[in-house]
Amino acid sequence: MGELARRDVLSWLGKGALGAVALGAVGQPAAAASGVTVLRGATLIDGTGRLPVRDSTVVLAGDRILAAGRHRDVPRGVRVIDVAGKYVIPGLWDLHTHATFFENTVAQLHVVQGVTGIREMWGQPETHDTRRRIESGEILGPRMVIASAIVDGPGSIWPGSDVVRTPAEARAAVRRAKDGGADFVKVYSFLSPECYAAIADEARRLRIPFAGHVPARVPVQDALAQHTHEHLYNLFTSTSDEADALYARLRAMPDDPADPNWWGRHAGRIERAAVATHSPARARRLFAAMADRGTWQSPTLFVERNMSRSLETITNDPVALERMRYIPVGLRAQWQQIMSGRPARSPEEVAELQKFGDARMRLLRQMHEAGVGVVAGTDAGFAYVFPGFSLHDELALLVQAGLSPAQALQAATRDAARCVGREHESGTVTPGKQADLVVLDADPSRDITNVSRVHAVVSRGRYLGPADRTRILREIEAAAQEPVEAPATPMGCCAH
C-alpha cells in the first residue's frame, strides 16, 4: 500500500469514536493500515444479538477487524469485495472435534465450510504439531483449543488413555496434562467417583479447566465444576426419582476383563430406562444449579441422532456418500471398522433409540430455557460425522430442539467463544476481533439451514472466495486418496 493510501486509511479510522476503538484494539496504526480488505454491501449478523445491519461495511486489516457496520465511505486504495445480497456472520466454532491432525484434509475441510475454530477433544502430539503449523501459516486450518489425553478409569476402551485407579494417580494425570501443554483436561466415562473428585480438585488448584463425559457413576449434580458436559450423558439417571438406587447399582457393577465395554453399554441401558422415572422437579433444580455455576452443555445432537439409526441407513445415506470423498482413506478405514463392530438393530430397537433421542431433545430445550449455556459441537472425526459439514447439521438440530435460529448461531459463535475463553478475540464481528468470518448466500436468521450455503470464508484475514473454495475442495479430495500415517481416532463410547 502506498503512502497516500496509508494516510487515507488512518484518516478514515481516526474519525470519531469508532476509529479510536479500532486503532486501540488493533495496535500500531501502520500495521492497521497495511493489507486492508473491505467487504461491502452484505447484511451483517454480527453475533452480538443486535439487529442485522443491511448494506454493511466490514473492514479488515491482517488478522483483525477494524470496523463493522453501516459506513457509506471507504478509504481509497484498499481492496473492496462486493458482497451485496449476501450475509456476513462470525466464523463458526465446533467445540467437539477429532482427527484434525489429518492436515491436508480434515483441517482444511473445517475452514472451507466456515468452521474457523475448533476444540479438539483428544490431544495427541500430532494434534499439537498441527496447531503449530496452522499458527505459523504453513497450512490452512482452524484455530484450535486442545484437550489432554483422555483421562479414564479401568475398563477404558481407548488405547493411549491415561488410566487412573486412585485419587493420587488422578491428580498426577492432571499435572501431566498441564505440563504437556493441554488447554484443558479431558475426562471420560469409566472414572470412579473418587478419582473424578480428585481430578476436579487438582484442576481447580492448577487453574486448568476439565471437560468431557460426565462419568457414568457420577451424578450430574456432582459434576458442576466440570466446564462442559458432552453428549447429554447421564441426565435422565440424574433426574430420576430413583437416582440414588440407580447410581448405587452402577457403582456396584464389576468390570468384565473379557469385554471391557459391557459396563458402558449397560450404563446406557440404565439411562434410557430412567426416562420412565424422570422427575421434572429434580431437572429444574439441576438446571438452575448448572446455570448458576456456569456449566456448559455440548449436546452433540448430530452424532447421537446418527448413531440411533440402523447401520445401512447411515452407510447408504446419499449425503454421507457425497461427503465421503473428502475423508482420508485411513480415516475411512477406521469408520468402516466402527460400523463393522456394531450389532445389527431391529426396527423396534431403532424406534426405541429414536424415542430416547426425542426425549433428550425435549430435555435440552428445558435446559436452555433454564439458562444453561448450550454450545455447538459435533464429534467430527467419529464415524460419519464430517468435519465442517456436520456443524451445519448440528445447528439445524439445535433449532429442532427449541433454540431460535439466532440462538443456534450464537451457540457456534459468541457463546462458543465465551465457552473456550476466547470472547475477547473471537465470536462476534466487532472491531478488534480476529478476522474470521463467513459470507452466506442466504439469511441464517430466517432459516438456520442457510448456514450451509457458504459463499466465502475469511480465515485469519485471508479471503477465500468461491473459486478459492472450489480449488481447495478439489485439493482435499485428491489428498484424501493418499494414505497418511496418523494415530487412531476415537471410535465412540458407551452410548454408541
GROMACS .gro file of N, CA, C and O in nm, residues 95-98 119-124 145-153 156-158 160-164 170 173-174 176-178 182-191 195-196 199-200 203 208-215 226-231 233 298 300 379-380 489-493 496:
model
  292
   95LEU      N    1  -1.714  -2.719   1.889
   95LEU     CA    2  -1.649  -2.742   2.018
   95LEU      C    3  -1.637  -2.889   2.056
   95LEU      O    4  -1.612  -2.922   2.172
   96HIS      N    5  -1.650  -2.979   1.957
   96HIS     CA    6  -1.621  -3.120   1.987
   96HIS      C    7  -1.575  -3.186   1.858
   96HIS      O    8  -1.656  -3.233   1.777
   97THR      N    9  -1.444  -3.193   1.839
   97THR     CA   10  -1.388  -3.249   1.716
   97THR      C   11  -1.275  -3.345   1.747
   97THR      O   12  -1.220  -3.349   1.857
   98HIS      N   13  -1.239  -3.423   1.643
   98HIS     CA   14  -1.127  -3.517   1.648
   98HIS      C   15  -1.059  -3.519   1.511
   98HIS      O   16  -1.117  -3.479   1.411
  119ARG      N   17  -1.251  -2.712   1.897
  119ARG     CA   18  -1.195  -2.765   2.022
  119ARG      C   19  -1.173  -2.915   2.001
  119ARG      O   20  -1.267  -2.992   1.986
  120GLU      N   21  -1.044  -2.954   1.995
  120GLU     CA   22  -1.007  -3.094   1.976
  120GLU      C   23  -1.016  -3.167   2.110
  120GLU      O   24  -0.948  -3.129   2.207
  121MET      N   25  -1.093  -3.274   2.113
  121MET     CA   26  -1.127  -3.338   2.239
  121MET      C   27  -1.035  -3.453   2.278
  121MET      O   28  -1.061  -3.521   2.377
  122TRP      N   29  -0.928  -3.474   2.204
  122TRP     CA   30  -0.827  -3.572   2.246
  122TRP      C   31  -0.693  -3.521   2.195
  122TRP      O   32  -0.661  -3.533   2.079
  123GLY      N   33  -0.616  -3.464   2.285
  123GLY     CA   34  -0.488  -3.408   2.246
  123GLY      C   35  -0.380  -3.514   2.235
  123GLY      O   36  -0.360  -3.594   2.327
  124GLN      N   37  -0.313  -3.516   2.121
  124GLN     CA   38  -0.200  -3.606   2.098
  124GLN      C   39  -0.085  -3.521   2.043
  124GLN      O   40  -0.107  -3.407   1.999
  145VAL      N   41  -0.829  -2.524   2.016
  145VAL     CA   42  -0.818  -2.543   2.160
  145VAL      C   43  -0.806  -2.695   2.178
  145VAL      O   44  -0.887  -2.771   2.126
  146ILE      N   45  -0.704  -2.739   2.253
  146ILE     CA   46  -0.669  -2.881   2.252
  146ILE      C   47  -0.679  -2.941   2.393
  146ILE      O   48  -0.625  -2.887   2.490
  147ALA      N   49  -0.743  -3.057   2.400
  147ALA     CA   50  -0.757  -3.131   2.525
  147ALA      C   51  -0.629  -3.206   2.559
  147ALA      O   52  -0.537  -3.219   2.478
  148SER      N   53  -0.628  -3.259   2.679
  148SER     CA   54  -0.524  -3.356   2.719
  148SER      C   55  -0.555  -3.490   2.653
  148SER      O   56  -0.654  -3.507   2.582
  149ALA      N   57  -0.468  -3.588   2.677
  149ALA     CA   58  -0.507  -3.726   2.652
  149ALA      C   59  -0.630  -3.758   2.736
  149ALA      O   60  -0.656  -3.693   2.839
  150ILE      N   61  -0.708  -3.854   2.694
  150ILE     CA   62  -0.825  -3.896   2.770
  150ILE      C   63  -0.780  -3.947   2.907
  150ILE      O   64  -0.692  -4.033   2.916
  151VAL      N   65  -0.840  -3.894   3.012
  151VAL     CA   66  -0.815  -3.944   3.148
  151VAL      C   67  -0.936  -4.029   3.187
  151VAL      O   68  -1.048  -3.979   3.194
  152ASP      N   69  -0.912  -4.157   3.211
  152ASP     CA   70  -1.022  -4.251   3.229
  152ASP      C   71  -0.986  -4.353   3.336
  152ASP      O   72  -0.872  -4.358   3.384
  153GLY      N   73  -1.083  -4.435   3.371
  153GLY     CA   74  -1.062  -4.537   3.471
  153GLY      C   75  -1.043  -4.675   3.410
  153GLY      O   76  -1.044  -4.691   3.287
  156SER      N   77  -1.129  -4.863   3.043
  156SER     CA   78  -1.128  -4.765   2.935
  156SER      C   79  -1.113  -4.835   2.800
  156SER      O   80  -1.035  -4.928   2.784
  157ILE      N   81  -1.188  -4.787   2.702
  157ILE     CA   82  -1.189  -4.853   2.571
  157ILE      C   83  -1.085  -4.797   2.476
  157ILE      O   84  -1.074  -4.844   2.363
  158TRP      N   85  -1.007  -4.697   2.520
  158TRP     CA   86  -0.914  -4.631   2.428
  158TRP      C   87  -0.768  -4.660   2.459
  158TRP      O   88  -0.719  -4.621   2.564
  160GLY      N   89  -0.400  -4.575   2.475
  160GLY     CA   90  -0.339  -4.444   2.486
  160GLY      C   91  -0.405  -4.353   2.587
  160GLY      O   92  -0.357  -4.242   2.612
  161SER      N   93  -0.516  -4.399   2.648
  161SER     CA   94  -0.578  -4.319   2.754
  161SER      C   95  -0.487  -4.318   2.877
  161SER      O   96  -0.410  -4.411   2.900
  162ASP      N   97  -0.498  -4.215   2.955
  162ASP     CA   98  -0.427  -4.204   3.082
  162ASP      C   99  -0.518  -4.266   3.189
  162ASP      O  100  -0.606  -4.200   3.243
  163VAL      N  101  -0.499  -4.396   3.215
  163VAL     CA  102  -0.589  -4.470   3.304
  163VAL      C  103  -0.545  -4.449   3.448
  163VAL      O  104  -0.428  -4.471   3.483
  164VAL      N  105  -0.639  -4.409   3.533
  164VAL     CA  106  -0.609  -4.382   3.674
  164VAL      C  107  -0.698  -4.470   3.761
  164VAL      O  108  -0.816  -4.490   3.732
  170ALA      N  109  -0.499  -3.991   3.977
  170ALA     CA  110  -0.583  -3.893   3.908
  170ALA      C  111  -0.521  -3.754   3.916
  170ALA      O  112  -0.517  -3.680   3.816
  173ALA      N  113  -0.235  -3.727   3.680
  173ALA     CA  114  -0.278  -3.714   3.540
  173ALA      C  115  -0.309  -3.568   3.507
  173ALA      O  116  -0.280  -3.521   3.396
  174VAL      N  117  -0.370  -3.497   3.600
  174VAL     CA  118  -0.396  -3.354   3.578
  174VAL      C  119  -0.265  -3.278   3.563
  174VAL      O  120  -0.252  -3.191   3.476
  176ARG      N  121   0.019  -3.398   3.457
  176ARG     CA  122   0.077  -3.432   3.325
  176ARG      C  123   0.008  -3.353   3.214
  176ARG      O  124   0.075  -3.307   3.120
  177ALA      N  125  -0.121  -3.339   3.223
  177ALA     CA  126  -0.194  -3.263   3.122
  177ALA      C  127  -0.148  -3.118   3.119
  177ALA      O  128  -0.122  -3.061   3.012
  178LYS      N  129  -0.135  -3.060   3.236
  178LYS     CA  130  -0.091  -2.920   3.245
  178LYS      C  131   0.050  -2.905   3.191
  178LYS      O  132   0.078  -2.815   3.109
  182ALA      N  133  -0.171  -2.902   2.746
  182ALA     CA  134  -0.313  -2.911   2.718
  182ALA      C  135  -0.385  -2.784   2.763
  182ALA      O  136  -0.349  -2.724   2.864
  183ASP      N  137  -0.487  -2.746   2.688
  183ASP     CA  138  -0.569  -2.631   2.727
  183ASP      C  139  -0.673  -2.670   2.831
  183ASP      O  140  -0.724  -2.583   2.903
  184PHE      N  141  -0.706  -2.797   2.838
  184PHE     CA  142  -0.799  -2.847   2.940
  184PHE      C  143  -0.780  -2.997   2.954
  184PHE      O  144  -0.720  -3.062   2.868
  185VAL      N  145  -0.829  -3.052   3.064
  185VAL     CA  146  -0.821  -3.195   3.092
  185VAL      C  147  -0.948  -3.262   3.039
  185VAL      O  148  -1.059  -3.215   3.066
  186LYS      N  149  -0.930  -3.371   2.965
  186LYS     CA  150  -1.045  -3.445   2.910
  186LYS      C  151  -1.076  -3.563   3.001
  186LYS      O  152  -0.994  -3.654   3.018
  187VAL      N  153  -1.196  -3.563   3.059
  187VAL     CA  154  -1.238  -3.673   3.146
  187VAL      C  155  -1.335  -3.764   3.070
  187VAL      O  156  -1.400  -3.721   2.975
  188TYR      N  157  -1.344  -3.890   3.119
  188TYR     CA  158  -1.418  -3.989   3.041
  188TYR      C  159  -1.508  -4.075   3.130
  188TYR      O  160  -1.509  -4.062   3.252
  189SER      N  161  -1.578  -4.167   3.067
  189SER     CA  162  -1.693  -4.233   3.127
  189SER      C  163  -1.662  -4.332   3.238
  189SER      O  164  -1.748  -4.360   3.322
  190PHE      N  165  -1.541  -4.390   3.242
  190PHE     CA  166  -1.514  -4.501   3.334
  190PHE      C  167  -1.442  -4.458   3.461
  190PHE      O  168  -1.399  -4.542   3.540
  191LEU      N  169  -1.428  -4.327   3.482
  191LEU     CA  170  -1.365  -4.279   3.605
  191LEU      C  171  -1.452  -4.313   3.726
  191LEU      O  172  -1.574  -4.301   3.723
  195CYS      N  173  -1.183  -4.085   4.194
  195CYS     CA  174  -1.082  -4.030   4.103
  195CYS      C  175  -1.134  -3.902   4.037
  195CYS      O  176  -1.059  -3.806   4.017
  196TYR      N  177  -1.262  -3.902   4.004
  196TYR     CA  178  -1.320  -3.783   3.943
  196TYR      C  179  -1.312  -3.664   4.038
  196TYR      O  180  -1.275  -3.553   3.998
  199ILE      N  181  -0.963  -3.529   4.040
  199ILE     CA  182  -0.934  -3.450   3.920
  199ILE      C  183  -0.993  -3.310   3.933
  199ILE      O  184  -0.926  -3.210   3.902
  200ALA      N  185  -1.118  -3.300   3.980
  200ALA     CA  186  -1.181  -3.170   3.996
  200ALA      C  187  -1.101  -3.082   4.091
  200ALA      O  188  -1.079  -2.963   4.065
  203ALA      N  189  -0.754  -2.990   3.930
  203ALA     CA  190  -0.773  -2.895   3.821
  203ALA      C  191  -0.800  -2.755   3.876
  203ALA      O  192  -0.749  -2.655   3.823
  208ILE      N  193  -0.669  -2.514   3.565
  208ILE     CA  194  -0.688  -2.566   3.431
  208ILE      C  195  -0.829  -2.624   3.424
  208ILE      O  196  -0.870  -2.698   3.513
  209PRO      N  197  -0.909  -2.589   3.323
  209PRO     CA  198  -1.044  -2.645   3.314
  209PRO      C  199  -1.041  -2.795   3.289
  209PRO      O  200  -0.943  -2.849   3.237
  210PHE      N  201  -1.150  -2.862   3.322
  210PHE     CA  202  -1.166  -3.000   3.279
  210PHE      C  203  -1.305  -3.016   3.218
  210PHE      O  204  -1.399  -2.947   3.256
  211ALA      N  205  -1.312  -3.103   3.120
  211ALA     CA  206  -1.434  -3.115   3.040
  211ALA      C  207  -1.441  -3.255   2.982
  211ALA      O  208  -1.345  -3.331   2.986
  212GLY      N  209  -1.556  -3.290   2.926
  212GLY     CA  210  -1.571  -3.420   2.861
  212GLY      C  211  -1.696  -3.491   2.906
  212GLY      O  212  -1.799  -3.429   2.934
  213HIS      N  213  -1.688  -3.624   2.916
  213HIS     CA  214  -1.801  -3.704   2.960
  213HIS      C  215  -1.818  -3.689   3.111
  213HIS      O  216  -1.719  -3.692   3.185
  214VAL      N  217  -1.941  -3.676   3.155
  214VAL     CA  218  -1.966  -3.695   3.298
  214VAL      C  219  -1.959  -3.846   3.321
  214VAL      O  220  -2.034  -3.922   3.260
  215PRO      N  221  -1.866  -3.894   3.405
  215PRO     CA  222  -1.852  -4.039   3.423
  215PRO      C  223  -1.984  -4.104   3.464
  215PRO      O  224  -2.065  -4.044   3.535
  226GLN      N  225  -1.726  -2.916   3.638
  226GLN     CA  226  -1.677  -2.955   3.506
  226GLN      C  227  -1.720  -2.848   3.405
  226GLN      O  228  -1.837  -2.813   3.396
  227HIS      N  229  -1.626  -2.802   3.325
  227HIS     CA  230  -1.652  -2.685   3.241
  227HIS      C  231  -1.759  -2.712   3.136
  227HIS      O  232  -1.852  -2.631   3.119
  228THR      N  233  -1.747  -2.822   3.062
  228THR     CA  234  -1.853  -2.861   2.970
  228THR      C  235  -1.889  -3.007   2.992
  228THR      O  236  -1.805  -3.090   3.026
  229HIS      N  237  -2.016  -3.036   2.973
  229HIS     CA  238  -2.067  -3.172   2.973
  229HIS      C  239  -2.098  -3.208   2.829
  229HIS      O  240  -2.168  -3.134   2.759
  230GLU      N  241  -2.047  -3.323   2.784
  230GLU     CA  242  -2.063  -3.363   2.645
  230GLU      C  243  -2.170  -3.469   2.629
  230GLU      O  244  -2.186  -3.557   2.715
  231HIS      N  245  -2.242  -3.461   2.518
  231HIS     CA  246  -2.333  -3.567   2.470
  231HIS      C  247  -2.461  -3.585   2.551
  231HIS      O  248  -2.532  -3.683   2.530
  233TYR      N  249  -2.497  -3.692   2.839
  233TYR     CA  250  -2.490  -3.818   2.914
  233TYR      C  251  -2.540  -3.800   3.057
  233TYR      O  252  -2.518  -3.696   3.121
  298SER      N  253  -2.259  -2.929   2.585
  298SER     CA  254  -2.229  -2.952   2.443
  298SER      C  255  -2.302  -3.079   2.402
  298SER      O  256  -2.251  -3.189   2.419
  300THR      N  257  -2.397  -3.236   2.119
  300THR     CA  258  -2.359  -3.320   2.003
  300THR      C  259  -2.478  -3.399   1.951
  300THR      O  260  -2.475  -3.522   1.941
  379ASP      N  261  -1.862  -3.394   1.731
  379ASP     CA  262  -1.786  -3.519   1.733
  379ASP      C  263  -1.725  -3.548   1.596
  379ASP      O  264  -1.703  -3.664   1.559
  380ALA      N  265  -1.697  -3.442   1.520
  380ALA     CA  266  -1.636  -3.458   1.388
  380ALA      C  267  -1.511  -3.544   1.399
  380ALA      O  268  -1.428  -3.527   1.487
  489THR      N  269  -0.830  -4.251   1.580
  489THR     CA  270  -0.921  -4.151   1.630
  489THR      C  271  -1.027  -4.218   1.717
  489THR      O  272  -1.051  -4.337   1.707
  490PRO      N  273  -1.093  -4.141   1.805
  490PRO     CA  274  -1.195  -4.200   1.891
  490PRO      C  275  -1.305  -4.268   1.812
  490PRO      O  276  -1.349  -4.216   1.710
  491MET      N  277  -1.346  -4.383   1.858
  491MET     CA  278  -1.449  -4.461   1.789
  491MET      C  279  -1.577  -4.469   1.870
  491MET      O  280  -1.658  -4.557   1.853
  492GLY      N  281  -1.595  -4.376   1.959
  492GLY     CA  282  -1.723  -4.372   2.030
  492GLY      C  283  -1.712  -4.421   2.172
  492GLY      O  284  -1.609  -4.464   2.219
  493CYS      N  285  -1.823  -4.408   2.245
  493CYS     CA  286  -1.826  -4.453   2.384
  493CYS      C  287  -1.951  -4.535   2.407
  493CYS      O  288  -2.016  -4.579   2.315
  496HIS      N  289  -2.290  -4.521   2.206
  496HIS     CA  290  -2.293  -4.550   2.064
  496HIS      C  291  -2.302  -4.699   2.039
  496HIS      O  292  -2.311  -4.740   1.927
   0.00000   0.00000   0.00000
